[in-house]
Coordinates of C-alpha atoms in Angstrom, one line a residue:
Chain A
X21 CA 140.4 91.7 77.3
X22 CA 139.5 93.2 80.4
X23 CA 141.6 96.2 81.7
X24 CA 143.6 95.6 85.3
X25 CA 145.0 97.9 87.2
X26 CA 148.1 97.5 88.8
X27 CA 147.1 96.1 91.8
X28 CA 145.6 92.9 90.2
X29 CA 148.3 90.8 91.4
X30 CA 147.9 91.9 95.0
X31 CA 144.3 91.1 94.8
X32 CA 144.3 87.6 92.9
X33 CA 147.1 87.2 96.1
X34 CA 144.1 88.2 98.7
X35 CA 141.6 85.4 97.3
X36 CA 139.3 88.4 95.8
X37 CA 136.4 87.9 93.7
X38 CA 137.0 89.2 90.2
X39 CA 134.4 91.1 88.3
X40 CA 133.8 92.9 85.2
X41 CA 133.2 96.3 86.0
X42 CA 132.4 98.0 82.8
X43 CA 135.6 96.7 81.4
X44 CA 137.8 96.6 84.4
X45 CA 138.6 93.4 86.6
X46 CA 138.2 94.8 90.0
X47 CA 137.8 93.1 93.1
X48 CA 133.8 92.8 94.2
X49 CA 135.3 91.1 97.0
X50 CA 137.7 89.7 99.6
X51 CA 136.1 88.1 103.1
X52 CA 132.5 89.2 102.0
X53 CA 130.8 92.1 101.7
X54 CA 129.0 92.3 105.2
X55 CA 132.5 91.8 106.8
X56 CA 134.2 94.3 104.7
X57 CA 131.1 96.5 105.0
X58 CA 131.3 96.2 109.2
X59 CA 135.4 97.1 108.9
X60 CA 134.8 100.2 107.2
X61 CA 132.4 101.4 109.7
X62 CA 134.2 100.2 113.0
X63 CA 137.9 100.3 112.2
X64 CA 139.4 100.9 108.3
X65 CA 139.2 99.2 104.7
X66 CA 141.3 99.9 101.9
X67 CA 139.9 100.0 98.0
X68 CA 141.6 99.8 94.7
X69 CA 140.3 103.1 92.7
X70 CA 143.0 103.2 90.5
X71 CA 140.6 102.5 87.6
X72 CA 138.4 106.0 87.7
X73 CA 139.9 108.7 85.7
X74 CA 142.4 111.5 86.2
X75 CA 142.0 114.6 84.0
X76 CA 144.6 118.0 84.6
X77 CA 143.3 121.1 83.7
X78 CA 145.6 124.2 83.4
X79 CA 146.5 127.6 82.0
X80 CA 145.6 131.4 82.6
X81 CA 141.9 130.1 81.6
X82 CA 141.5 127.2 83.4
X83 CA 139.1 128.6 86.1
X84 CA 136.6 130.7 84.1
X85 CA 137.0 127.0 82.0
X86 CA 135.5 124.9 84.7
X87 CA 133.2 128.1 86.2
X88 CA 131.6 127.7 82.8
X89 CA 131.4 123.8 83.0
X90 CA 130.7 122.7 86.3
X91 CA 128.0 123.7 88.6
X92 CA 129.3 124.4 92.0
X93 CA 131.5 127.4 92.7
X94 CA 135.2 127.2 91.5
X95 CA 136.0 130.5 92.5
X96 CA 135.6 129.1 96.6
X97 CA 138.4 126.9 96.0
X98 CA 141.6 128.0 97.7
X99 CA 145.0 126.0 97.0
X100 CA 144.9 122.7 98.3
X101 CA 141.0 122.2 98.5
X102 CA 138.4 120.6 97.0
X103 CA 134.7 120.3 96.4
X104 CA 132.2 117.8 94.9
X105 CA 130.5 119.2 91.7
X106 CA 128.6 118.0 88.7
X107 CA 129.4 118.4 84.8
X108 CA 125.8 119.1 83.3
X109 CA 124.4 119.2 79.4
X110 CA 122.7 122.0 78.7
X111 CA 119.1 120.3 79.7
X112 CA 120.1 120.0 83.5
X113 CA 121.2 116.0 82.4
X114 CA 124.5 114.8 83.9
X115 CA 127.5 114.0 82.1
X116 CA 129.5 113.0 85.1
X117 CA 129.4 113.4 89.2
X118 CA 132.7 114.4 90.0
X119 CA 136.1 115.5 92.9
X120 CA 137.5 118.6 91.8
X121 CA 140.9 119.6 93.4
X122 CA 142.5 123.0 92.9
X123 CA 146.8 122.0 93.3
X124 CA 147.7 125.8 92.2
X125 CA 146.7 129.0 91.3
X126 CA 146.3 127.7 87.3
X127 CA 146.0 124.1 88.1
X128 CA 143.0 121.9 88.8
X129 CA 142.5 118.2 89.0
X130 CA 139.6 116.2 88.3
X131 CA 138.6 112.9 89.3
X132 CA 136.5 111.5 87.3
X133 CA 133.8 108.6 87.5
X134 CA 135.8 104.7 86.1
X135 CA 132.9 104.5 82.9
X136 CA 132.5 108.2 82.0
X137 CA 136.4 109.0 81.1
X138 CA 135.6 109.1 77.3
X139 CA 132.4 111.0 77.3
X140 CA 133.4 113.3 80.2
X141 CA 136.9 114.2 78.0
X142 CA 135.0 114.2 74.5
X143 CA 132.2 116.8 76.5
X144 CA 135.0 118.5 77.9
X145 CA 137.3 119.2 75.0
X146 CA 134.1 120.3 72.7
X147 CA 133.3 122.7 75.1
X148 CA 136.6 123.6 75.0
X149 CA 136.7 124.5 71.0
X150 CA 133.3 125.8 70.5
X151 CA 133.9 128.4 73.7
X152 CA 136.9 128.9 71.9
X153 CA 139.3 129.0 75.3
X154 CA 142.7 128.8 73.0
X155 CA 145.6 128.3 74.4
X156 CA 144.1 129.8 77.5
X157 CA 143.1 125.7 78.9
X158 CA 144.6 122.5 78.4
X159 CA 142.9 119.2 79.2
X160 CA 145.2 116.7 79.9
X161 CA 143.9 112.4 80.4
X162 CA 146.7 111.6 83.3
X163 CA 144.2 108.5 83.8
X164 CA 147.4 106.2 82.5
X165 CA 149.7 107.9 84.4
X166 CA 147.9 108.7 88.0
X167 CA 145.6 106.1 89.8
X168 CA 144.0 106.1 93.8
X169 CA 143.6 104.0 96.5
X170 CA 141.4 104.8 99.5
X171 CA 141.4 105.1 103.0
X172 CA 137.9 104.9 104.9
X173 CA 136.5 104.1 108.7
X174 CA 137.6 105.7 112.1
X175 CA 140.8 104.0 112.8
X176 CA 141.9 105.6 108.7
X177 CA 144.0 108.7 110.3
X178 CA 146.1 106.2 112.9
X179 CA 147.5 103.8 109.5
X180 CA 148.3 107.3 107.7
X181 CA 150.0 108.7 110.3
X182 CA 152.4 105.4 110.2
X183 CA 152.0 104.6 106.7
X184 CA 152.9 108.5 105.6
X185 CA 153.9 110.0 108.4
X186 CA 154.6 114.1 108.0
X187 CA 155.1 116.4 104.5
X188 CA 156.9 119.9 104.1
X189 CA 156.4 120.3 107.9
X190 CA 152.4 119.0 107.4
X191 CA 151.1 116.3 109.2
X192 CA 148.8 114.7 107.1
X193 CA 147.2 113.0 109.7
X194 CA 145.5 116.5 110.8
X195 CA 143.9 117.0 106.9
X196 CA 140.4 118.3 107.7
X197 CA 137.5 117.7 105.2
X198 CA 138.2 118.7 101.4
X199 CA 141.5 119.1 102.2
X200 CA 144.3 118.1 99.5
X201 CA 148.1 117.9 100.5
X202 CA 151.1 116.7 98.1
X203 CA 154.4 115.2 98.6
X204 CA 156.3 112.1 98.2
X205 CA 156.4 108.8 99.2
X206 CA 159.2 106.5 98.3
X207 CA 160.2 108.7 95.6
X208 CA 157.0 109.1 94.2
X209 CA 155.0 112.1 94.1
X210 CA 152.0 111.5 96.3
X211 CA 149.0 113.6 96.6
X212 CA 146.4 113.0 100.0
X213 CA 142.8 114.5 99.9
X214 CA 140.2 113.7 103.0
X215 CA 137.3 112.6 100.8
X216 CA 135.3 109.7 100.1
X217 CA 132.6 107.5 99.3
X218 CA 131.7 105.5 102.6
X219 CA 129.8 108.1 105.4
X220 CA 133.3 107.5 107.2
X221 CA 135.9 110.1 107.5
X222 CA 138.5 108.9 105.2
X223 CA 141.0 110.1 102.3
X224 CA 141.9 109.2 98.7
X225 CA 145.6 108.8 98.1
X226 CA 146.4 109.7 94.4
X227 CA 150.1 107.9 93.0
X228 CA 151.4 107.0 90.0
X229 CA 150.3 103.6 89.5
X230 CA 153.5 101.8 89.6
X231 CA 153.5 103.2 93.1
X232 CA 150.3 101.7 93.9
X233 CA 151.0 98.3 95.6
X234 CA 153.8 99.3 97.5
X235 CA 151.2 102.3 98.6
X236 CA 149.1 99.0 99.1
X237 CA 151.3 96.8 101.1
X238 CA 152.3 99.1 103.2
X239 CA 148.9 101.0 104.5
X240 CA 148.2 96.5 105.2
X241 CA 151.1 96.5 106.8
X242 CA 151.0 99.7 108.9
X243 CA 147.0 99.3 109.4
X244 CA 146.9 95.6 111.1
X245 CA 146.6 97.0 114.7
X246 CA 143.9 99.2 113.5
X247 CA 142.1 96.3 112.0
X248 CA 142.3 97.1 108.4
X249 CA 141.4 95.1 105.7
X250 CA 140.8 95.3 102.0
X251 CA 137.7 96.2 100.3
X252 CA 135.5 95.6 97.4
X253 CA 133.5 97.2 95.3
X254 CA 130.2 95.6 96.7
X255 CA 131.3 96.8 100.3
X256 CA 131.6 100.7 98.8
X257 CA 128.4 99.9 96.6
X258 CA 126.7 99.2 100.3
X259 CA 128.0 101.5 101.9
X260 CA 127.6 104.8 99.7
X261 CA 124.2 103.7 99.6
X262 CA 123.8 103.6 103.4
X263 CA 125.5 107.5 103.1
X264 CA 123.1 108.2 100.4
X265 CA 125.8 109.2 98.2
X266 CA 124.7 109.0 94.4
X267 CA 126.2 106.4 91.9
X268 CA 126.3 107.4 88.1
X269 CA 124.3 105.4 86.0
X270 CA 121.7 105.1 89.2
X271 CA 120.7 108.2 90.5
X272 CA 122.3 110.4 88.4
X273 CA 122.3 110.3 84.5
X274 CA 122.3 112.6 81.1
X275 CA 118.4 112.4 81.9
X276 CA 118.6 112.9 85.9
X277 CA 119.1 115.9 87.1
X278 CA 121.0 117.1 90.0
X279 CA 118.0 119.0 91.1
X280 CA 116.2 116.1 91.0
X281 CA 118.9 113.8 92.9
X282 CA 118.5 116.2 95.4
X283 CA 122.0 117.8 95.1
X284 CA 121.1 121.2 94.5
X285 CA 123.5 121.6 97.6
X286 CA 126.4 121.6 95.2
X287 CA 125.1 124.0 92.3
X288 CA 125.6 127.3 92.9
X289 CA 123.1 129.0 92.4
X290 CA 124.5 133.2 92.2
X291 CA 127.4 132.3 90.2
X292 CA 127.2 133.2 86.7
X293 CA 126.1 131.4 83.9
X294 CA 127.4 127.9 83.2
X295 CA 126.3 124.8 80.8
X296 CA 122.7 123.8 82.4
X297 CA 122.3 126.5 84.4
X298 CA 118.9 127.8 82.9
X299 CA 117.1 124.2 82.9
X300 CA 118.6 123.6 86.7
X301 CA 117.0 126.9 87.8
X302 CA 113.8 126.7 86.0
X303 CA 113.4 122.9 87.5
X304 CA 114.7 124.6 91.1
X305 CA 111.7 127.2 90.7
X306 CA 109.1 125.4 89.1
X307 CA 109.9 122.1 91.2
X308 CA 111.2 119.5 88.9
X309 CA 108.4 116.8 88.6
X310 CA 110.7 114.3 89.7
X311 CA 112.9 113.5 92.8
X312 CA 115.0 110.4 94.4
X313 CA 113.8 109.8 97.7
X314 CA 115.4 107.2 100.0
X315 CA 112.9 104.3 101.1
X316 CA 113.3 101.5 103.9
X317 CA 111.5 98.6 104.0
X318 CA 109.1 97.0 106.5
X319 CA 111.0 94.1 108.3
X320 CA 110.9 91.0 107.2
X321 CA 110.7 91.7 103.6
X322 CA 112.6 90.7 100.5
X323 CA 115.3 93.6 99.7
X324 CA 114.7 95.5 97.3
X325 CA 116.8 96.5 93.9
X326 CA 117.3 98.8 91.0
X327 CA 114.6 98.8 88.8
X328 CA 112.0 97.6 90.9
X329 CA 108.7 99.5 90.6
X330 CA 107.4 102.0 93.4
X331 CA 103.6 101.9 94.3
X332 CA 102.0 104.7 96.0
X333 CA 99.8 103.5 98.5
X334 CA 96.0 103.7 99.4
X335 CA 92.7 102.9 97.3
X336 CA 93.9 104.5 94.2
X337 CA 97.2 102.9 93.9
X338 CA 99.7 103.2 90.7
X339 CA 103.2 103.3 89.8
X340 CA 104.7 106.4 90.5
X341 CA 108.4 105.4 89.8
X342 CA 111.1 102.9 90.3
X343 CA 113.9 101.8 92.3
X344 CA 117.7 103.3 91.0
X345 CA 119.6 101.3 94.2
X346 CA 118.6 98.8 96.5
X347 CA 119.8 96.2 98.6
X348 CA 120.1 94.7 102.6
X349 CA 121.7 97.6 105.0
X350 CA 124.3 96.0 106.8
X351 CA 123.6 98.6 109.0
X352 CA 120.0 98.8 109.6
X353 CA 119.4 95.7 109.2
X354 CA 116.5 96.0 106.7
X355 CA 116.2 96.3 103.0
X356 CA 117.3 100.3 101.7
X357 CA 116.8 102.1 98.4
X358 CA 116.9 105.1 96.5
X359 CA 114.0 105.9 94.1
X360 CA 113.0 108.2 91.5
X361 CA 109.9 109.4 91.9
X362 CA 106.9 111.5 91.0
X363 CA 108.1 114.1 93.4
X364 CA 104.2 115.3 94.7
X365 CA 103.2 111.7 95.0
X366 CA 105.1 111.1 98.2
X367 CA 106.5 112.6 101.5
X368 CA 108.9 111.9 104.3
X369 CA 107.4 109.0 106.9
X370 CA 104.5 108.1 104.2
X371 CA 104.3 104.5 103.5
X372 CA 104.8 103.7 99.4
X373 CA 105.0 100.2 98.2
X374 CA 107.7 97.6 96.6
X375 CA 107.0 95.6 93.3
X376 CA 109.2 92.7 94.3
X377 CA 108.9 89.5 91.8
X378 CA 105.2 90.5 91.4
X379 CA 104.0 90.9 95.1
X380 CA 103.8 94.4 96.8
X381 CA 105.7 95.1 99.8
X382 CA 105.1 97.3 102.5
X383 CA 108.2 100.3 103.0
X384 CA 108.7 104.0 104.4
X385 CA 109.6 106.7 102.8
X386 CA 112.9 108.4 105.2
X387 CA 115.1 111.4 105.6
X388 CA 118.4 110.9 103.9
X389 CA 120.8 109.5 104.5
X390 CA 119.9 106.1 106.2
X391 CA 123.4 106.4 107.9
X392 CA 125.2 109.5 109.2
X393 CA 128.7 108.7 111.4
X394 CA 128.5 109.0 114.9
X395 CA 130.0 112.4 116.0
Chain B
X3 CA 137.5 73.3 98.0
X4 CA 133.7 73.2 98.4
X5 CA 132.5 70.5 100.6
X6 CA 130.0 67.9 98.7
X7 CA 129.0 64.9 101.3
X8 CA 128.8 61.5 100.1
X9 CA 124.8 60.0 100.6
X10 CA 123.3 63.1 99.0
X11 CA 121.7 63.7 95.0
X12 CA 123.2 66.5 93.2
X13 CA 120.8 68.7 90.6
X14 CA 123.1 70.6 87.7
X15 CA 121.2 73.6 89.3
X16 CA 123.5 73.2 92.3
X17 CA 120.5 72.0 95.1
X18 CA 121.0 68.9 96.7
X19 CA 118.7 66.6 98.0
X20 CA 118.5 64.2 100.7
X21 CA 115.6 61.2 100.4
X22 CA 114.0 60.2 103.6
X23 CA 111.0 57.5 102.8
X24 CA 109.0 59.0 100.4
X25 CA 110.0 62.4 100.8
X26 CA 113.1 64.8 99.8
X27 CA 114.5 67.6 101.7
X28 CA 116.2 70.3 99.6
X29 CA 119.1 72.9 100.0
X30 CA 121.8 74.2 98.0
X31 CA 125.5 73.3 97.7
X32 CA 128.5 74.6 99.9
X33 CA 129.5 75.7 96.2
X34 CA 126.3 77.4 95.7
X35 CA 126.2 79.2 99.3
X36 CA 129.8 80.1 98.2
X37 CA 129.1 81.4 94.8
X38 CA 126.0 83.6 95.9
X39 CA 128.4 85.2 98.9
X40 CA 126.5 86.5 102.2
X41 CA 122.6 85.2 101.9
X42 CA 120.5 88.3 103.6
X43 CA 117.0 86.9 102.3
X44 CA 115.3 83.5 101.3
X45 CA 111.9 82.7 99.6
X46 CA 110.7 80.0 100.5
X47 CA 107.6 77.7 98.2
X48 CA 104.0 77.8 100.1
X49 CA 103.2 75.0 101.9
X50 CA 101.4 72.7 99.5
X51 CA 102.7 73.9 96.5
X52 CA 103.4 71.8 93.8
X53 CA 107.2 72.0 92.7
X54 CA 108.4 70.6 89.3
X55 CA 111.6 69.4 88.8
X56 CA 113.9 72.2 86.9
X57 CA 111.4 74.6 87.7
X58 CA 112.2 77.5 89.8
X59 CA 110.4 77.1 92.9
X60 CA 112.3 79.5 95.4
X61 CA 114.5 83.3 95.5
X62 CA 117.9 83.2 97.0
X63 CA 118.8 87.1 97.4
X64 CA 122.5 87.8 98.3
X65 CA 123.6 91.5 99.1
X66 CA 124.5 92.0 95.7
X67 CA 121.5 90.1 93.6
X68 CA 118.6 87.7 93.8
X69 CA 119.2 84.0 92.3
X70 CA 116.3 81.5 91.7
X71 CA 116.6 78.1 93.2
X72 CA 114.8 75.4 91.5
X73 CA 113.4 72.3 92.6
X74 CA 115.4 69.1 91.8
X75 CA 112.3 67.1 92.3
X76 CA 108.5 67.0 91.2
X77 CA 106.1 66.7 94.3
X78 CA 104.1 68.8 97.1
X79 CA 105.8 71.3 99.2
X80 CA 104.8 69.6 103.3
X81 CA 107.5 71.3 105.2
X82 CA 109.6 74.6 104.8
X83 CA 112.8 75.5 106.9
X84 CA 111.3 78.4 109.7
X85 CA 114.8 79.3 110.6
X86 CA 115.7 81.3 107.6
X87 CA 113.6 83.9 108.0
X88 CA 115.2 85.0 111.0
X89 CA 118.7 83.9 109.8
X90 CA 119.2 83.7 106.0
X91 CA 122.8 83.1 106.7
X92 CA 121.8 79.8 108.0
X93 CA 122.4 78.6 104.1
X94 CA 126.3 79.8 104.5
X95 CA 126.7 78.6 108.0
X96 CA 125.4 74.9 107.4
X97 CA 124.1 74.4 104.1
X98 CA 123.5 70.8 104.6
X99 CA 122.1 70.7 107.7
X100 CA 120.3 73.9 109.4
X101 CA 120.1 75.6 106.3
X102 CA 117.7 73.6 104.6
X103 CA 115.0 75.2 102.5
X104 CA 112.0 72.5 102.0
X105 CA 111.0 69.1 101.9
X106 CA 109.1 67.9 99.4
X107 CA 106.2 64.5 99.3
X108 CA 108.1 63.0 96.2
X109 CA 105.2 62.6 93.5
X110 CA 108.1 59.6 91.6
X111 CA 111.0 58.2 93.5
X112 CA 112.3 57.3 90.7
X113 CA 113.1 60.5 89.8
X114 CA 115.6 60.9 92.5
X115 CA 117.4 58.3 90.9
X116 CA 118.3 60.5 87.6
X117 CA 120.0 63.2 89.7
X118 CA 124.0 63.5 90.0
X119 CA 125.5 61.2 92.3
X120 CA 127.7 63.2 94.9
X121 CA 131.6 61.9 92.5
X122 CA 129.6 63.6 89.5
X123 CA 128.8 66.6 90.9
X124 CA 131.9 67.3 91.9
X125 CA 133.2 66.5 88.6
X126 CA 131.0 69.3 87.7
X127 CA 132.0 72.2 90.0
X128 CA 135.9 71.2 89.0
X129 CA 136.8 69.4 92.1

C-alpha cells in the first residue's frame, strides 16, 4: 500500500497523475509538465513536499552533533537561518543532500530527502551512540507529525503576502534568501523558509499535516491573480535540472562524492574535523578522478537520459562515463544533462558524445547551471 | 474520454492505422498521446525500411521517458511525417491527422483485417 500524504484528496480533485514515488503516491502531474514547468518560471506553482522527512535535533550538544556530521559550517548559522549541507560516510560517499534550519540557540531542524528518512536516522542515531553524545543530543523523526508545501516563481512573494500576511511584527513577504521565520496560521504553528528547488526565488512552508490543504487551498485561492497553479514532481524534476541542483540517487550517492558533484561550495573546508572529512580533502587536493559536468545537446537530437553512455570525441574515442539526469529543457529548448565523468577527459565548450539507443549524438559540454533567473 | 474515430484499425499497442489503396498510414491514439503526456521528440523508421507487425519500429520520447512505437502492419516504410521534427507535439495536438508518423506499402492487406476495429479498442482503453 502506497503511502499518501494528506493532500491526496486535493490532488485526485485536480485531475493529477498519480505515481509511485519510492513508496509514495505523489502527483507527477496536473496540466503537464511543460505548462507547469513555464508557470514556475513566469508567475508561481505550488508542490506537495509533505512526503520528505523532518528530523529535530536538540540539547546542550546538538551543534558540536551536527559540526561533527555534516559538512558545511554549523557554527555560521544564526537563529532563524539556514544552509544547504551534505551528511557524508567516512569515504566522502553521501548518505543524504540536505536543508538544515537552526529555530534556537539548542534547536536545529533538518529536512531530509522523501527516500533516505531510514538510512539518514539509522546513520544518524549510530553516530550518535558510538560518539557517545548522551543526553547531550536528541534526534527526534517529526516526519509524521510536520510536512511542506512549496512556493516557487516570481509572482511567489505577492500570494504569501495575501495567503500569510504578517508574524510577530515580520512581514514574511520581505524573508531574504536562507531565511526561516515561525508563526501561526489558523491555529497551527507554521514555519516559512525562502528556499527551494526550482532556480526561482521561492519558500518552503513547513505545517503540521492536517494543516496542509487548508495551507493548500488557500495559497490557490489567494495566488489566482498571480497565475498560480499546482505542480508535479516531473515539473520540479525539470526544473532543478535546468538550475543544476543535484537529485539523490542521480548525482549524488554513498559512492558520489560531493567533491565530485561539484559542491565543494558547501563543505567547509577550515572547520574541524567531521565524518568524511579526510577522503573529501584528499579528493579536493589530489583532484578526485571523477566529476558531473552538465552537457547540452546539438539541436535536433533525441534527449538524452540517466544512464545513457558518454563518448569522448575524436579519433580515439571511448566511454568515459554516463548520463545521471537527462531530459528536454523546457527552457532551452534542447536536450540537457548532467554526467559523471572521467574528470581530465573533458572541458567546458568541448564537444563529447551521446549513446542514444545505439547511435552517437553530437552535444557540448557547458558552464553550470543551464538556467540562472533573470536578475 | 479519449477520442477513437470510427473508420480507423486499432493495434493492442495503441497505433492506429488508416488504409488508403495498398498502403497504411500510422499514428498513435488520443489515449496514447495522453498516456505518454507532452511529446518533445519522435523517431521516425528510414525510408524503405521494412516494418514487421508487433515489431518496434519507432521511439516516442516524452519529457519524462522514451516509449517504443511498434508497427501494426508488415510492409516498406515510403513516406514519414516531416513535421515532427520541428513539432513533436504535433502527436498531442492532432494525433489523427497532422500528427502522423509513417505510411507504410502494405506487404498483406489482409493483415489489416486482424487489427481491432475502432468499438474494440475502445472496449480496450475502458471506454
Amino acid at each position: 500500500m502506497l503511502k499518501r500524504t494528506t493532500l491526496f484528496s486535493q490532488h485526485q480533485r485536480l485531475g493529477a497523475r498519480l505515481v509511485d514515488f519510492g513508496g509514495w503516491e505523489m502527483p507527477v502531474q496536473y496540466s503537464g509538465i511543460l505548462d507547469e514547468h513555464q508557470c514556475v518560471r513566469r508567475h508561481a506553482g505550488l508542490f506537495d513536499i509533505a512526503h520528505m522527512g523532518q528530523v529535530a535535533v536538540s540539547g546542550p550538544k546538538a551543534e558540536p552533533f551536527l559540526q561533527a556530521l555534516l559538512t558545511n559550517d554549523v557554527g555560521r548559522l544564526q537563529i532563524g537561518q539556514g544552509q544547504y549541507t551534505l551528511m557524508c560516510l567516512p569515504d566522502g560517499g553521501v548518505v543524504d543532500d540536505l536543508y538544515l534550519y537552526r529555530l534556537e540557540q539548542d534547536h536545529y531542524w533538518l529536512v531530509i530527502n522523501a527516500s533516505r528518512v531510514e538510512p539518514d536516522l539509522v546513520w544518524m542515531r549510530g553516530r550518535q551512540q558510538e560518539s557517545n553524545w548522551g543526553d547531550g543530543v536528541t534526534v527526534r523523526d517529526e516526519s509524521g507529525t510536520w510536512g511542506a508545501v512549496a512556493i516557487q516563481g516570481p509572482r511567489c512573494r505577492e500570494v504569501l503576502e495575501r495567503a500569510l500576511g504578517r508574524w510577530n511584527g515580520e512581514r514574511i513577504v520581505e524573508l531574504s534568501k536562507n531565511r526561516i521565520a515561525t508563526g501561526t496560521f489558523d491555529g497551527h504553528p507554521l514555519r516559512v523558509a525562502c528556499t527551494g528547488y526550482t532556480g526561482e526565488d521561492g519558500f518552503e512552508v513547513m505545517a503540521p499535516h492536517a494543516a496542509l490543504p487548508v495551507l493548500w487551498e488557500n495559497f490557490l485561492a489567494q495566488g489566482t491573480d498571480a497565475g498560480i497553479k499546482p505542480c508535479g514532481l516531473g515539473a520540479r524534476d525539470s526544473l532543478r535540472l535546468e538550475a543544476c541542483y543535484p537529485l539523490y540517487g542521480h548525482e549524488l550517492s554513498e559512492t558520489i562524492s560531493p567533491v565530485e558533484a561539484g559542491l565543494g561550495f558547501f563543505v567547509a573546508w577550515k572547520k574541524g574535523s567531521f565524518t568524511g572529512a579526510e577522503a573529501l580533502r584528499a579528493q579536493k587536493a589530489e583532484g578526485a578522478p571523477r566529476k558531473i559536468i552538465a552537457i547540452k545537446m546539438v539541436a535536433g537530437s533525441a534527449p538524452p537520459r540517466g544512464g545513457y553512455k558518454v563518448w569522448s570525441t575524436g579519433p580515439a574515442s571511448r566511454p568515459i562515463g554516463e548520463l545521471t539526469s537527462g531530459g528536454v529543457s523546457p527552457t532551452l529548448g534542447t536536450g540537457i544533462g548532467l554526467a559523471l565523468v572521467e574528470r581530465a577527459s573533458v572541458e567546458i565548450g568541448g564537444p563529447v558524445g551521446v549513446e542514444i539507443r545505439g547511435k552517437r549524438y553530437g552535444a557540448e559540454v557547458v558552464k553550470k547551471p543551464f538556467y540562472r533567473k533573470p536578475v | 474520454m479519449s477520442n477513437v474515430p470510427d473508420g480507423l484499425k486499432y493495434a493492442k499497442s495503441h497505433e492506429w492505422v488508416k488504409v488508403e489503396g495498398g498502403a497504411a498510414v500510422v499514428g498513435i491514439t488520443d489515449h496514447a498521446q495522453h498516456e505518454l503526456t507532452d511529446v518533445v521528440f519522435v523517431e521516425l523508421p528510414p525510408l524503405g525500411a521494412s516494418v514487421k507487425a508487433g515489431a518496434p519500429c519507432a521511439v516516442v520520447e516524452s519529457v519524462k521517458t522514451a516509449s517504443d512505437i511498434y508497427s501494426p502492419v508488415t510492409g516498406v516504410v515510403r513516406a514519414v511525417n516531416p513535421a515532427l521534427t520541428g513539432n513533436p507535439a504535433l502527436v498531442n495536438s492532432d494525433p489523427y491527422g497532422e500528427g502522423w508518423f509513417f505510411r507504410v506499402e502494405l506487404a498483406s492487406a489482409d493483415e489489416v483485417a486482424g487489427l481491432l476495429s475502432s468499438d474494440s479498442y475502445r472496449a480496450q482503453i475502458g471506454g
